Coordinates of C-alpha atoms in Angstrom, one line a residue:
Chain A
X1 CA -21.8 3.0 31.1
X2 CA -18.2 4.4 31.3
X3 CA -17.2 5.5 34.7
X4 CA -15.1 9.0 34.5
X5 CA -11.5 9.5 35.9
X6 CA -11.1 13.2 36.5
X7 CA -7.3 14.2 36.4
X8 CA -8.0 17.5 35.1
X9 CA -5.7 20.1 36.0
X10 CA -3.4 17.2 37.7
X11 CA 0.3 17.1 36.2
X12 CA 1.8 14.3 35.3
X13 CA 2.5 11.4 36.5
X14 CA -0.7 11.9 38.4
X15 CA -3.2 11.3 35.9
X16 CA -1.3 8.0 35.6
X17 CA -1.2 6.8 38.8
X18 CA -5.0 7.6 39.2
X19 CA -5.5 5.4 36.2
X20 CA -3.6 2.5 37.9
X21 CA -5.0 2.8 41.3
X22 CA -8.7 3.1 40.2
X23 CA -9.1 0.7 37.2
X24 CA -8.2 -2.9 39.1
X25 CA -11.6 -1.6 41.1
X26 CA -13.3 -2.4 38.4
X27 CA -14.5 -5.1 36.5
X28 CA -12.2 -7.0 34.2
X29 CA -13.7 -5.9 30.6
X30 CA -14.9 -2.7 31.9
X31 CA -13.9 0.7 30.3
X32 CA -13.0 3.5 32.1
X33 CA -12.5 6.8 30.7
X34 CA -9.8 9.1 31.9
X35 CA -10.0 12.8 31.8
X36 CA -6.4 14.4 32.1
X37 CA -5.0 18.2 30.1
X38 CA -1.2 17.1 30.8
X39 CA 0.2 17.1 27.8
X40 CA 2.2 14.3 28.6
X41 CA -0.9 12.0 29.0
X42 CA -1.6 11.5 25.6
X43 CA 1.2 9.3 25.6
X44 CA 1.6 8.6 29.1
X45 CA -1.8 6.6 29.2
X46 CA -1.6 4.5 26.2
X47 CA 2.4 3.4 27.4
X48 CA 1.2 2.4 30.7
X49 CA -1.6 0.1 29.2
X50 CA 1.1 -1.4 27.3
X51 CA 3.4 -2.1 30.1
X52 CA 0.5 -3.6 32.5
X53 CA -1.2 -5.3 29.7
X54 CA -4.5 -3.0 29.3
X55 CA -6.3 -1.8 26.5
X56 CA -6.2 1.6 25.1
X57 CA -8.9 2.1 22.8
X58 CA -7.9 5.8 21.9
X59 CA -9.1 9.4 22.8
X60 CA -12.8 9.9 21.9
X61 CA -12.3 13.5 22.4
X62 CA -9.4 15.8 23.2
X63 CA -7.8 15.3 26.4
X64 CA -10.0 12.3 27.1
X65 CA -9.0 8.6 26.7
X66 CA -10.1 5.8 26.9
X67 CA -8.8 2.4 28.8
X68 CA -10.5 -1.2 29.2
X69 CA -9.2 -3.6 31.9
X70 CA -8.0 -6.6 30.2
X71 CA -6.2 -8.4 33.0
Chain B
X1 CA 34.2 20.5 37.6
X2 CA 34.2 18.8 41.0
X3 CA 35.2 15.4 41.1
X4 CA 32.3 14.0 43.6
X5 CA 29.8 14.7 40.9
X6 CA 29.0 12.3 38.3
X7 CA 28.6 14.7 35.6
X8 CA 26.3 12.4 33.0
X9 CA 24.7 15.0 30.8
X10 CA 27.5 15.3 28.0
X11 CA 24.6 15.1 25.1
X12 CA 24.1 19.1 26.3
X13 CA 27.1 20.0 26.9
X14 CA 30.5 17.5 27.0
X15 CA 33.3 19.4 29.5
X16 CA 36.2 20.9 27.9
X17 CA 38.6 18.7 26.6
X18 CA 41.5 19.4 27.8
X19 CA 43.4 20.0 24.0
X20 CA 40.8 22.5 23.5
X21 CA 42.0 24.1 26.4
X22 CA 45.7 24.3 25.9
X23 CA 44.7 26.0 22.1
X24 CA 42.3 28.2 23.4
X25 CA 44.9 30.1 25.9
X26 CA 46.9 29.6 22.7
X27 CA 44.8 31.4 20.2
X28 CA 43.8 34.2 22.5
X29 CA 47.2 35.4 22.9
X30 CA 48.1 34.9 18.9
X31 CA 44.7 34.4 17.3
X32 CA 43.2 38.2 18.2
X33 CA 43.3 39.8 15.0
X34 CA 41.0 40.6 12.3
X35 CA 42.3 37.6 9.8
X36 CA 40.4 39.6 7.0
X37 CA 43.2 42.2 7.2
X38 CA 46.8 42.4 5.6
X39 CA 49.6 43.3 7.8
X40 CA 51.2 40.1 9.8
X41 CA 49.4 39.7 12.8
X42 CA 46.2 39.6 10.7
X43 CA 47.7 36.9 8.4
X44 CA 48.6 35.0 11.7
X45 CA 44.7 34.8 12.4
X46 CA 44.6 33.9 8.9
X47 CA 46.6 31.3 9.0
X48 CA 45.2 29.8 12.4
X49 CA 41.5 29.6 10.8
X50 CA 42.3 28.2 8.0
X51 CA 44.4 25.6 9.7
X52 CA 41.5 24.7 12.2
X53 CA 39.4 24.5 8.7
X54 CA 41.8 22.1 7.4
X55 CA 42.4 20.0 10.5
X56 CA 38.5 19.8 10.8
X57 CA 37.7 19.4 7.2
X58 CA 40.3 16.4 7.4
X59 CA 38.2 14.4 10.4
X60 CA 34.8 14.9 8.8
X61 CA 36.1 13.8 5.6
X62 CA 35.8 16.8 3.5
X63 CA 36.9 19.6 1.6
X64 CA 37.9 22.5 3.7
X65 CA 36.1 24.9 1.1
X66 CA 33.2 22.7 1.7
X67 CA 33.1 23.8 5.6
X68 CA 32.2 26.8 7.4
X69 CA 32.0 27.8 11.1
X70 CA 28.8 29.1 12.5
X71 CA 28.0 30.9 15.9
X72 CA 26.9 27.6 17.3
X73 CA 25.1 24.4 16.0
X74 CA 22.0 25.8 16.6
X75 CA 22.7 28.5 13.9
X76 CA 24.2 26.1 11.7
X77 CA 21.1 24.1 11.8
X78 CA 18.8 27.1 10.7
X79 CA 21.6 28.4 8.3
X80 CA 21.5 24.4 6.1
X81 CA 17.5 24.3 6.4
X82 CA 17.3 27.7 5.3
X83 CA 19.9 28.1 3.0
X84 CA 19.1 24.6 1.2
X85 CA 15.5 25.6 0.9
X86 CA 16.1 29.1 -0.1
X87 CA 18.3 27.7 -2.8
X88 CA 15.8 25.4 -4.1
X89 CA 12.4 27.4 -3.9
X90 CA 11.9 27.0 -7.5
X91 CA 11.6 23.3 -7.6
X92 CA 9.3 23.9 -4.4
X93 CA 9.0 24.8 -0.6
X94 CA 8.4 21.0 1.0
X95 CA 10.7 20.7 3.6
X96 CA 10.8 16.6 5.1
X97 CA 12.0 15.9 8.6
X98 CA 11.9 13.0 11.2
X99 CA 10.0 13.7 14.1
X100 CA 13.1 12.8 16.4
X101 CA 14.7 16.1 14.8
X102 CA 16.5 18.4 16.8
X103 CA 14.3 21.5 18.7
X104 CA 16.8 23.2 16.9
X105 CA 16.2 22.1 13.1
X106 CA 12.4 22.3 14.0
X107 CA 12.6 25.2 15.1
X108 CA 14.2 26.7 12.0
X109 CA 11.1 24.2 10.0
X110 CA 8.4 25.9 12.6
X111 CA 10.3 29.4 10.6
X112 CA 9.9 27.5 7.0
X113 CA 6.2 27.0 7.4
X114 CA 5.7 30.9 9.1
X115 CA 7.1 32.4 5.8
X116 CA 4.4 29.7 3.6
X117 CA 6.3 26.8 3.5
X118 CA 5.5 23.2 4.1
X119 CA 7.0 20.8 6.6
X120 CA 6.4 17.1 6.5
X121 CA 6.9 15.2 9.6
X122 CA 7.8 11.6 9.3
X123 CA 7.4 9.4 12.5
X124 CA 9.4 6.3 14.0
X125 CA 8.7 2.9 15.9
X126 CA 8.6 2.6 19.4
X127 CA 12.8 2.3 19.0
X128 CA 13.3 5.9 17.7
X129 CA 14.1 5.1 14.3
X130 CA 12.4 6.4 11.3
X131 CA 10.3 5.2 9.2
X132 CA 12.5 4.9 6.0
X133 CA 9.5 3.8 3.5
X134 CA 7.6 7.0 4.5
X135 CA 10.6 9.2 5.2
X136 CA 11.5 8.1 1.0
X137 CA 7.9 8.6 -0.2
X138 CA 7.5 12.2 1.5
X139 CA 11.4 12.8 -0.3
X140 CA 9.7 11.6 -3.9
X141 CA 6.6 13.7 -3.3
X142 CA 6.8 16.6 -6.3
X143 CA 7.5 20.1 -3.9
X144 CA 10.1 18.7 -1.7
X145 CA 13.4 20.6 -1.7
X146 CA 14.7 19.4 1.5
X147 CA 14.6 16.0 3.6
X148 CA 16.6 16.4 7.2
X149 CA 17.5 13.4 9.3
X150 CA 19.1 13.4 12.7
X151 CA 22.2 10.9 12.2
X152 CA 21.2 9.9 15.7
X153 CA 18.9 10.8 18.7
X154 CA 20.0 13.0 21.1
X155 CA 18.0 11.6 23.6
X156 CA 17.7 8.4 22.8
X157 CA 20.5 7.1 21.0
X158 CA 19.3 5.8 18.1
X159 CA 21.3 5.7 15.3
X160 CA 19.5 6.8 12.2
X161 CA 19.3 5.4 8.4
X162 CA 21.0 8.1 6.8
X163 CA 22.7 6.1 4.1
X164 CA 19.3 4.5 3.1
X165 CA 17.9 8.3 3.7
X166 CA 20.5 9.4 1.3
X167 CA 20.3 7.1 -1.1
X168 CA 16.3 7.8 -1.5
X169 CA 16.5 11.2 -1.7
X170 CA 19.0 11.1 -4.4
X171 CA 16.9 9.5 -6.4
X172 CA 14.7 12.1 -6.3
X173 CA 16.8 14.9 -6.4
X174 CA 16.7 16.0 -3.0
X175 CA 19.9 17.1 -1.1
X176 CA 19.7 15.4 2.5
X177 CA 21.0 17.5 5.7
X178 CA 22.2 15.3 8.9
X179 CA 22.3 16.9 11.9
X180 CA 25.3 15.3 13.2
X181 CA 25.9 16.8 16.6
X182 CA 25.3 13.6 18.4
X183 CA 27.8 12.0 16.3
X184 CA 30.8 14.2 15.4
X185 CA 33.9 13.2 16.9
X186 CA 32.5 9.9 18.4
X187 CA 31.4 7.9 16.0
X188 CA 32.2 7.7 12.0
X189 CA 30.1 9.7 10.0
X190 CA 27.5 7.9 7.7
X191 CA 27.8 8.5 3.7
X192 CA 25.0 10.0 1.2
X193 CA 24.4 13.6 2.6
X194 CA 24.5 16.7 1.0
X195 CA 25.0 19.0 4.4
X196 CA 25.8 18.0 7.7
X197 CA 25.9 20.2 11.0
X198 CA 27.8 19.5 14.6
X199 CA 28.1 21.5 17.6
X200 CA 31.4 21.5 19.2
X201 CA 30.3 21.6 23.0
X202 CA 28.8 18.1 22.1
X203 CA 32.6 16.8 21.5
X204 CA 34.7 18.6 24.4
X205 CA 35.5 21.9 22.4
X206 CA 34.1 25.6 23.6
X207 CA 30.2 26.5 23.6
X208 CA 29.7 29.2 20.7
X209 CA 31.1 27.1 17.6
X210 CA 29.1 25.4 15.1
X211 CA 30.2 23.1 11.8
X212 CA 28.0 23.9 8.9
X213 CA 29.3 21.4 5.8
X214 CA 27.4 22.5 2.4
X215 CA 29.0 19.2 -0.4
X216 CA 30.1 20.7 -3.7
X217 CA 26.8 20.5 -6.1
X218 CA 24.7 21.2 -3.5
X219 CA 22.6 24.5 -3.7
X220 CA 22.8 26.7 -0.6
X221 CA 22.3 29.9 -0.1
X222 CA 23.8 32.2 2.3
X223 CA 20.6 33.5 4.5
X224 CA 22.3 34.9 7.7
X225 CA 24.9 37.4 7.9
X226 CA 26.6 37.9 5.0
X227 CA 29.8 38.0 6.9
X228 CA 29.1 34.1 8.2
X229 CA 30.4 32.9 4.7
X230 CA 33.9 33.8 5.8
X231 CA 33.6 33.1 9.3
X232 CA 34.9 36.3 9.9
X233 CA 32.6 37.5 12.4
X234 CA 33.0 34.1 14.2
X235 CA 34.8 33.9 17.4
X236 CA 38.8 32.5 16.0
X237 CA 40.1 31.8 19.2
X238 CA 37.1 28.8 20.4
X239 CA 37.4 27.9 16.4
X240 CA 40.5 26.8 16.9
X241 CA 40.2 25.3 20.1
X242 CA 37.2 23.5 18.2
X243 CA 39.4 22.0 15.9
X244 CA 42.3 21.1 18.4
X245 CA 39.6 19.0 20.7
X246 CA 37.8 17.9 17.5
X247 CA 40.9 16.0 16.1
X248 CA 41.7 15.0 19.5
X249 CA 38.5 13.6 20.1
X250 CA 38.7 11.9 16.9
X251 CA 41.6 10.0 17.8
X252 CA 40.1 8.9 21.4
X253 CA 36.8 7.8 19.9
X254 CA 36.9 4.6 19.1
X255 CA 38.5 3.7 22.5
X256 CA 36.1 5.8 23.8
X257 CA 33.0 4.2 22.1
X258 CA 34.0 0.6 22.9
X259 CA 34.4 2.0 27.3
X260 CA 31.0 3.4 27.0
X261 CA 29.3 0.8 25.3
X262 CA 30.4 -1.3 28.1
X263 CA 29.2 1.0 30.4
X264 CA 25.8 1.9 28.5
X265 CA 25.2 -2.3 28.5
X266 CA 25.9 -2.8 31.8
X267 CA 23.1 0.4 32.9
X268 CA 20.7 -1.2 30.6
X269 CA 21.1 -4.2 31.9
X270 CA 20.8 -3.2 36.0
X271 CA 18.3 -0.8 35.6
X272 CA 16.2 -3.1 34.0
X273 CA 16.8 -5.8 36.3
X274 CA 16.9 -3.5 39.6
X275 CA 14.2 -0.9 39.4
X276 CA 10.8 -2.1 39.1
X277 CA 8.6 -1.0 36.4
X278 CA 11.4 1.0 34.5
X279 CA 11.2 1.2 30.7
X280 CA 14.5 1.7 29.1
X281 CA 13.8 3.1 25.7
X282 CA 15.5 3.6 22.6
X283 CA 17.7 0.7 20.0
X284 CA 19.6 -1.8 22.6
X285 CA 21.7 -2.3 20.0
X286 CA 22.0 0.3 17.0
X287 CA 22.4 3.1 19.3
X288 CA 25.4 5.8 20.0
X289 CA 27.8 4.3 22.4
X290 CA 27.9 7.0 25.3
X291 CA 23.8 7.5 26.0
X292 CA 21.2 5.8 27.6
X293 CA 17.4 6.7 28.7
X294 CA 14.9 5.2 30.8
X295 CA 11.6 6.0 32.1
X296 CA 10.5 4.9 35.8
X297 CA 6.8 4.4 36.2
X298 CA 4.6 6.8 38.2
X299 CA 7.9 8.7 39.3
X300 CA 8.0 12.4 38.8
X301 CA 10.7 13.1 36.6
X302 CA 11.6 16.5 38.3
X303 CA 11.5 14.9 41.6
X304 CA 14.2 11.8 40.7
X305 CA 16.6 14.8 38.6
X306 CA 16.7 17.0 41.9
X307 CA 16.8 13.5 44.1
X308 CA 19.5 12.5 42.3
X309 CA 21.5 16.2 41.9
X310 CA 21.6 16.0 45.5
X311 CA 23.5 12.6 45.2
X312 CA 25.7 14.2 42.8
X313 CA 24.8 12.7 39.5
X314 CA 24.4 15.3 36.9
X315 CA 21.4 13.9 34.5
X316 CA 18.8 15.1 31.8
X317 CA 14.9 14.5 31.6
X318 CA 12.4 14.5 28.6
X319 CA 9.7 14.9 31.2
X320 CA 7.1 17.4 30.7
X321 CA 7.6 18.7 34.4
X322 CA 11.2 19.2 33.7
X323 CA 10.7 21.4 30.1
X324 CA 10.3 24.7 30.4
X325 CA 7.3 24.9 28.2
X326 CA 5.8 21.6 30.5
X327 CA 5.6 19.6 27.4
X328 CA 7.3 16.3 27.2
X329 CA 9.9 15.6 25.1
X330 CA 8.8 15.4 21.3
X331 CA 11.1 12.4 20.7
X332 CA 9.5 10.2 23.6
X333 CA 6.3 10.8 22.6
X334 CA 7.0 10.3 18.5
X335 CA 8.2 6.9 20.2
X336 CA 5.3 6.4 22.1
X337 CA 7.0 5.5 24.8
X338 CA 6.7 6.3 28.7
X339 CA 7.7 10.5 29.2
X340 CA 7.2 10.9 32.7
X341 CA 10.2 9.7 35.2
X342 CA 12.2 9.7 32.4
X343 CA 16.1 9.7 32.7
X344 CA 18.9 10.7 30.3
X345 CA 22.5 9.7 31.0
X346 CA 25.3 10.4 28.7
X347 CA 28.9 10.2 29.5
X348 CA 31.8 12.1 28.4
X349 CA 35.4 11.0 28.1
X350 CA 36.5 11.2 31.9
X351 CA 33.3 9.3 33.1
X352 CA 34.7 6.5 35.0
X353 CA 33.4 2.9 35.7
X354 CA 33.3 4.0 39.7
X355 CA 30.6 6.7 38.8
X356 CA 28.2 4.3 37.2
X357 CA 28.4 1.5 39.6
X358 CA 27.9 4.1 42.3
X359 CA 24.5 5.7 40.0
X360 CA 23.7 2.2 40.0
X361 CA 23.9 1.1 43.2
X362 CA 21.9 4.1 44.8
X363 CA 19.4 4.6 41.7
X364 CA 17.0 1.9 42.9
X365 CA 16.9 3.4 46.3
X366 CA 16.2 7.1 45.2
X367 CA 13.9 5.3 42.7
X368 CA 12.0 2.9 45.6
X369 CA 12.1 6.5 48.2
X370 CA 10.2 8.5 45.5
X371 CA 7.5 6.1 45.0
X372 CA 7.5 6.1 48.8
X373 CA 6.9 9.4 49.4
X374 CA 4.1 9.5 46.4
X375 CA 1.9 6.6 47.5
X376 CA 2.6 4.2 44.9
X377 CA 4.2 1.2 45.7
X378 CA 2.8 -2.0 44.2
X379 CA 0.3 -0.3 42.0

């Protein structure tokens, strides 16, 4: 099951620094689905997987998206 | 301006050069007049416009008759967009346009499409430069009447294919427009356009002027003011101090270029190495010599541009928080690189060696204090 981050209504870099804090909790191969309406996070998210080595698997749904701890 | 600030935002708004200054008290006193009219004083204004056509004509490398003066560069932009497409509406209304584009020329696009035309947005890589295989099969795509690429990005520095652009296009057809404010009076202009804009606030002359160059062959249209076709309605006195700091610039540029590439290498290089988890974006190498950008990791971009006004270092942000629409910049996030905690500096022609080193030296501090303050140190 995919555990929920909710950054809703949280401006950026926020929804970001949730994301960092809260998926090296979990599991490594875990996904953990983030819930942010900062515009910015649609590119925020997937940029800071690709600086810390994560994997973003995409937005299932608008302003939802979706990251897998890989390291 | 006040010499304990580091003023590092010249990619708005470069300070007045000082030759502009010296022919703008100049033109006021002799350049008043109406220089559509016939008795002497009217010829004087005449003669003063068409001289600061000529001497600007001469640095861009065209024909004078080819050039026209515009209320600023962002109604030159809308005036080559919509003139080029309003001249070529029977071969079709596609309009083609990086997605690095200036708000300015997608603003006037954002108008194309309201009055039922089409815009095509072509993206780039991760370095800000354009796709050139997509940006030539959107050109060759039956419809398109206009393809517009930035010569390089205003906020990240990128220099642009426009030769490659132009070459494509002409294949086609299509006329290519270059928005060339970043690029004007700093660096030489590339070949293979058909109309080119520039702002001259972005080279050291007065706020208010704007180059609109329309080549010989190229269909245009006049869709403003009819008046704007003989710049008579334009302001002559900042015309002509336009042109003075224009061919002024000109000459310092290269001298120029080669000090702030220096400068630009050595602040990609230390913020890099001295502020942890900092992204600096854009080409390292192809790239306009007086602008740099970087993005610092779970910093709020707002916070570090006020943290570092109050140090005295005058700097521009893509981030969303700084916008007044709380979007982040479109060109970051065509990039897909970091937006938030993002950092623009671009110097201007008094920017001295002491005011970087001294940006540098506190940056990682103001950088480091932020985090502080927010909770996020080793995340």
């Amino acid at each position: 099951m995919t555990e929920i981050l909710d950054c809703r209504g949280q401006r950026c870099p926020l929804p970001v620094i949730a994301l960092a804090r809260r998926l090296p909790e979990l599991p490594v191969g875990a996904t953990l689905r983030v819930l942010a309406d900062d515009p910015a996070a649609a590119t925020d998210i997937p940029a800071w997987c690709r600086m810390r080595g994560q994997h973003y698997l995409g937005s299932p749904e608008t302003h939802a998206f979706d990251v897998r701890r890989d390291v | 301006m006040g010499v304990s600030e580091a003023y590092f935002d010249t990619a708005s708004a470069a300070p007045l050069h000082p030759a502009a200054r010296q022919a703008l008290a100049a033109a006021l006193d002799d350049g008043w007049a109406d220089p559509a009219r016939l008795y002497s004083r009217a010829r004087r204004a005449r003669q003063l416009l068409d001289a600061a056509r000529g001497a600007t004509a001469e640095v861009l490398g065209v024909r004078p008759d080819e050039l026209s003066f515009t209320a600023g560069g962002t109604a030159a932009a809308h005036a080559a967009v919509l003139g080029a497409l309003a001249a070529r509406e029977r071969v079709g209304r596609g309009l083609v346009h990086s997605a690095i584009e200036h708000s300015a020329v997608l603003h006037a696009a954002e108008r194309h499409v309201a009055a039922g035309g089409t815009a095509h947005e072509v993206g780039v890589d991760r370095l800000g430069r354009v796709d050139l295989a997509a940006f030539a099969d959107a050109a060759a795509q039956p419809g398109t009447a206009l393809a517009a690429l930035i010569s390089a990005s205003h906020e990240v520095g990128t220099v642009q294919p426009v030769e490659a652009a132009g070459e494509a296009c002409a294949q086609h057809g299509v006329p290519l427009y270059v928005d060339a404010a970043q690029s004007v009076g700093r660096v030489p202009l590339p070949f293979g356009w058909s109309l080119l804009t520039a702002s001259a606030h972005k080279w050291g002359g007065p706020p208010g002027v704007g180059l609109l160059v329309v080549r010989k062959g190229t269909r245009f249209v006049q869709t403003g003011p009819s008046e704007e076709r003989t710049d008579r309605s334009t302001d002559l006195p900042a015309i002509v101090a336009a042109a003075a700091s224009l061919r002024a610039a000109q000459a310092e540029a290269a001298a120029l270029a080669e000090r702030h590439r220096v400068l630009v290498d050595r602040i990609r290089a230390t913020v890099a190495a001295t502020v942890p988890d900092v992204e600096v974006v854009g080409d390292p190498a192809d790239r306009l010599p007086h602008l740099v950008t970087f993005s610092c990791l779970y910093v709020d971009g707002e916070a570090l541009l006020h943290a570092l006004d109050r140090r005295g270092f005058a700097v521009s942000s893509g981030s969303s928080c700084t916008s007044s629409t709380l979007t982040p910049s479109h060109v970051l996030v065509a990039m897909g690189v970091l937006s938030h905690g993002n950092v623009r500096v671009s110097l201007h022609r008094d920017s001295t060696e002491a005011d970087v080193d001294r940006f540098l030296a506190e940056l990682p501090g103001i950088v480091a204090d932020l985090r502080a303050e927010a909770g996020v140190v080793d995340l």
